Short mmCIF file of C-alpha atoms in Angstrom, two decimals:
data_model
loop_
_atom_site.label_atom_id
_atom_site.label_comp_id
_atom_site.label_asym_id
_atom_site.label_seq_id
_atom_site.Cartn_x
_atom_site.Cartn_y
_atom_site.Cartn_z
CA UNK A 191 3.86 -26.54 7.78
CA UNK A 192 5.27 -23.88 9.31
CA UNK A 193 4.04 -22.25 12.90
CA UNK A 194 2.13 -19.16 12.23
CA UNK A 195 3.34 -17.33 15.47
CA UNK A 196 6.71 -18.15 14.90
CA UNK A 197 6.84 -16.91 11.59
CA UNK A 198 5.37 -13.63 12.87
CA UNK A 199 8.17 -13.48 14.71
CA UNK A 200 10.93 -13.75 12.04
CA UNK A 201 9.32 -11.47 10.42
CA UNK A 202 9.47 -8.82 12.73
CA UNK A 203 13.43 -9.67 13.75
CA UNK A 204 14.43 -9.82 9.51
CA UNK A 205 12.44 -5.78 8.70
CA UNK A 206 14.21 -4.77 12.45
CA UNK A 207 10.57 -4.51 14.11
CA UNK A 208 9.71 -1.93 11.34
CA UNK A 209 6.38 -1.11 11.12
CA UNK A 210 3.86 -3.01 8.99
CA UNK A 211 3.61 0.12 6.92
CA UNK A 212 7.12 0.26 6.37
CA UNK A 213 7.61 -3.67 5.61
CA UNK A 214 4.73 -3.45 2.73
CA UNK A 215 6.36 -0.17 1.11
CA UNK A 216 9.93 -2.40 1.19
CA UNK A 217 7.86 -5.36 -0.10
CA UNK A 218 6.31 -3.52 -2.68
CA UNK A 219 2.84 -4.79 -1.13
CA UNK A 220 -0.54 -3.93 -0.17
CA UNK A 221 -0.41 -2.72 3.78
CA UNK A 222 -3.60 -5.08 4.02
CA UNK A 223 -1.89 -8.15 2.93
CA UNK A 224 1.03 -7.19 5.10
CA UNK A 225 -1.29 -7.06 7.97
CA UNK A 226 -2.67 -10.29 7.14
CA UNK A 227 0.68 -11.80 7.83
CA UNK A 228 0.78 -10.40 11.36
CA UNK A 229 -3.00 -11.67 11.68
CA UNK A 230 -1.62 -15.59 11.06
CA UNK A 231 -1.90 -15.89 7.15
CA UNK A 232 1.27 -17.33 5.68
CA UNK A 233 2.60 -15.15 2.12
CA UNK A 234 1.97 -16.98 -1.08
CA UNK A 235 5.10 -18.80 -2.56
CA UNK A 236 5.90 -15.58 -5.05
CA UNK A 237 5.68 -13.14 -2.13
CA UNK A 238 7.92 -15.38 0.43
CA UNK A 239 10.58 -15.50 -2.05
CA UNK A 240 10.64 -12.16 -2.63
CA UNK A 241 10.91 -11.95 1.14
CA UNK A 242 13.79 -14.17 0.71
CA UNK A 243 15.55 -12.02 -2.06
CA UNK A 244 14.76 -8.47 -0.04
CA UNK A 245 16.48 -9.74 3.36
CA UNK A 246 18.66 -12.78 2.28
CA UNK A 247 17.58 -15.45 4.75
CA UNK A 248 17.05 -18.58 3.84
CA UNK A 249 13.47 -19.88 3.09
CA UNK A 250 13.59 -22.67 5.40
CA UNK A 251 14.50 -20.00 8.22
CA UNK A 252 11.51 -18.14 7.45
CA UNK A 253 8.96 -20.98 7.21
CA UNK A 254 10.14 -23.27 10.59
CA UNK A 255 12.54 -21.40 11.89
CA UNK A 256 15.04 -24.18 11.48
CA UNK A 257 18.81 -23.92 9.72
CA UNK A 258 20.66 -21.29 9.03
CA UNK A 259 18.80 -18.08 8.70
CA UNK A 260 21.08 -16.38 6.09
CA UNK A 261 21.50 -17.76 2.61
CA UNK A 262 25.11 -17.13 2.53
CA UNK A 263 26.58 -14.18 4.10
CA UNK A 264 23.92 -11.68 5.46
CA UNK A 265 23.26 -8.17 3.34
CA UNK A 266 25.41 -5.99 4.89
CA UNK A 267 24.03 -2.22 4.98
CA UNK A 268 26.58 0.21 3.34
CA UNK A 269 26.34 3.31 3.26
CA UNK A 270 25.77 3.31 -0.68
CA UNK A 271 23.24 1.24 -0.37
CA UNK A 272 21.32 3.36 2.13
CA UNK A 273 21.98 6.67 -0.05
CA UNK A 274 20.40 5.14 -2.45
CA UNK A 275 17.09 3.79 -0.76
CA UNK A 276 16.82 7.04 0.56
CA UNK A 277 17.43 8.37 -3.15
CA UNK A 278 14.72 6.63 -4.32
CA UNK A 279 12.09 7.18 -1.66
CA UNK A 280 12.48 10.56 -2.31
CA UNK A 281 12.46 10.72 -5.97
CA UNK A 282 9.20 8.26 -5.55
CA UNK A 283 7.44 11.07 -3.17
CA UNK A 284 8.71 14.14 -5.05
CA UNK A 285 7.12 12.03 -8.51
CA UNK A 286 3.70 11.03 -6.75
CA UNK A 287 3.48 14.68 -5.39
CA UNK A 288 3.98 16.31 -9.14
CA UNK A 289 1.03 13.91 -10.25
CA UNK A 290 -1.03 15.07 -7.28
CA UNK A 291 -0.56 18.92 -8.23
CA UNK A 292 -0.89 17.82 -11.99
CA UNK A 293 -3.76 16.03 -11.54
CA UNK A 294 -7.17 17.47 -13.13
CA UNK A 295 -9.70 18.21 -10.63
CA UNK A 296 -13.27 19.73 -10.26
CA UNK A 297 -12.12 22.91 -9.13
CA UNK A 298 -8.96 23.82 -10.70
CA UNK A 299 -5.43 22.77 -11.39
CA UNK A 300 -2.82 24.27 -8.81
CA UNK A 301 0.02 23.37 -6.78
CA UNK A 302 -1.55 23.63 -3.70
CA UNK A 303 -4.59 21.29 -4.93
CA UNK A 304 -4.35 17.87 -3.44
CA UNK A 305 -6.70 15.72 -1.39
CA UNK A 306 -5.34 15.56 2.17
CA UNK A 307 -6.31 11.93 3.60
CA UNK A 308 -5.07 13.37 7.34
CA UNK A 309 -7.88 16.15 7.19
CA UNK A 310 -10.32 14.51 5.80
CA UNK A 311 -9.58 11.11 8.22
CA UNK A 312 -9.65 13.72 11.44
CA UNK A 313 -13.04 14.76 10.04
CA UNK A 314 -14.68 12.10 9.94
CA UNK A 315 -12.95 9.21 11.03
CA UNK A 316 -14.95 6.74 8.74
CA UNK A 317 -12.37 5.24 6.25
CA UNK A 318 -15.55 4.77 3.50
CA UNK A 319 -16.61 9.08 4.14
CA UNK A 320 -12.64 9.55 3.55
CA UNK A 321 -12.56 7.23 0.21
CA UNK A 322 -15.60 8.85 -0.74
CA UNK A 323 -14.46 12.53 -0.01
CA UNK A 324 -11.41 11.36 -1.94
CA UNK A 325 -13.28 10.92 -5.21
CA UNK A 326 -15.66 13.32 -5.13
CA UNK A 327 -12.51 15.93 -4.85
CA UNK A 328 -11.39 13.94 -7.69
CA UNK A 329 -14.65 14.64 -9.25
CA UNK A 330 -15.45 11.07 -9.60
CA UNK A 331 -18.05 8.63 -7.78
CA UNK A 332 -16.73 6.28 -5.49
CA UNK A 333 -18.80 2.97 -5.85
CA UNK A 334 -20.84 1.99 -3.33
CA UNK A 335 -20.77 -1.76 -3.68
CA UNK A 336 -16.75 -1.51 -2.74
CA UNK A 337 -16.94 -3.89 0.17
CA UNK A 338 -13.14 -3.13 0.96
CA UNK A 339 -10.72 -5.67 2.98
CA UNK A 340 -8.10 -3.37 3.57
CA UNK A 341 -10.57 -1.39 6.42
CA UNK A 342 -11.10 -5.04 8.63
CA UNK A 343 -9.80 -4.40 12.06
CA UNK A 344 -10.11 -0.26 11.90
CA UNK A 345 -10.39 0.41 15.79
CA UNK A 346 -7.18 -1.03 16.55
CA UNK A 347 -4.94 0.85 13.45
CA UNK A 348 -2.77 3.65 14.70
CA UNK A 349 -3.28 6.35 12.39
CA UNK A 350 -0.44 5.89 10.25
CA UNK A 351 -1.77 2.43 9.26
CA UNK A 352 -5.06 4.37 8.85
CA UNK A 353 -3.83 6.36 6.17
CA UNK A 354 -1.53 3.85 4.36
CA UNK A 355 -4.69 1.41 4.64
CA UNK A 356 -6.52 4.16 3.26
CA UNK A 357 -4.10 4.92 0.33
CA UNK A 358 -3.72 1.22 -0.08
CA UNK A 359 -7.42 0.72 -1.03
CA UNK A 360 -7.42 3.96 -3.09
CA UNK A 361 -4.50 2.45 -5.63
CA UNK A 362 -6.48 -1.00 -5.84
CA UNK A 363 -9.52 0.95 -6.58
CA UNK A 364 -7.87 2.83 -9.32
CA UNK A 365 -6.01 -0.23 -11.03
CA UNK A 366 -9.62 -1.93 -10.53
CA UNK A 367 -11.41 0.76 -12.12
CA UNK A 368 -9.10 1.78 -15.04
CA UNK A 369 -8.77 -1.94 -16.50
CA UNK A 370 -13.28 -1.64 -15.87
CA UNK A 371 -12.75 1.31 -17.73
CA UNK A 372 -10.72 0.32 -20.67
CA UNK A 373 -13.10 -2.94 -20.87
CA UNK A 374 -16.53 -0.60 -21.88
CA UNK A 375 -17.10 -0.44 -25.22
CA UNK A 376 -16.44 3.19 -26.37
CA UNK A 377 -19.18 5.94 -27.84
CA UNK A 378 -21.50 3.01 -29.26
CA UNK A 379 -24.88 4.59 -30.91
CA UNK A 380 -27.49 2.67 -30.61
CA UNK A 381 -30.15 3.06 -33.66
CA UNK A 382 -33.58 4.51 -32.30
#
């Protein structure tokens, strides 16, 4: 099996010490479970090869460490291909921020209505108060038995990994609670 530390490591030199923030949002992955790689944890089989796929090194590389670490000749970064990342990332913000101003809420429906995680995180500093806050502003309740994985090891997040940790366990909640959602049996009468 391969050496947890060392594998760390390659991780870090193949995403150019980005941060783990960064990695997860090339990934496509919960900032949790990228975290849980830098904690020791070695990616599933799926998520490994999509490491593989992302930054072209060779899966033996990444596990020991051993062989060649490209799997044929490294990506090389074009200008093209950068435009386009860049392209996307801000088609993908300018989309999520038209949902956010879109989105129905208690109060009303403006452009300049949208839960800020930074305010309400400076607040109170509590990342359950800011989850909480979140859905209430959504006019929703957040449920209290959410014992949530992605907030393990708080005190030592910098406050970027705060909020992505933050945003992180939002989405999850959502997917969790829209597929609870579709799952209840709708307007059933029952005879008195």
């Amino acid at each position: 099996m391969a050496e947890k530390g060392g594998f760390t490591q390659r991780l870090h030199k193949i995403f150019s010490n980005a941060s783990m923030a960064e990695i997860a949002r090339q990934l496509d992955l919960p900032h949790a479970t990228i975290r849980n790689y830098f904690a020791g944890r070695l990616p599933s089989p799926e998520v490994l090869i999509r490491i593989a796929e992302k930054t072209n090194v060779s899966l033996n590389w990444l596990l020991t460490g051993q062989g060649e670490v490209y799997a044929g000749a490294p990506k090389a970064a074009t200008l093209d291909a950068l435009l386009e990342d860049k392209i996307a990332e801000i088609v993908e913000k300018r989309l999520l921020s038209f949902e956010l101003r879109n989105a129905k809420t208690p109060e009303k429906n403006s452009f300049q209505n949208f839960f800020d995680i930074e305010a309400a995180l400076e607040k109170s500093g509590d990342p359950h108060k800011v989850m909480k806050e979140w859905f209430s502003f959504e006019g929703r309740s957040y449920p209290r038995d959410y014992g949530v994985i992605f907030f393990q090891g708080w005190d030592s997040f910098t406050q970027e990994e705060k909020i992505e940790a933050i945003k992180d366990a939002k989405k999850v909640l959502d997917r969790v609670l829209a597929k609870s959602d579709l799952k209840k049996p709708r307007n059933t009468k029952t005879k008195v």
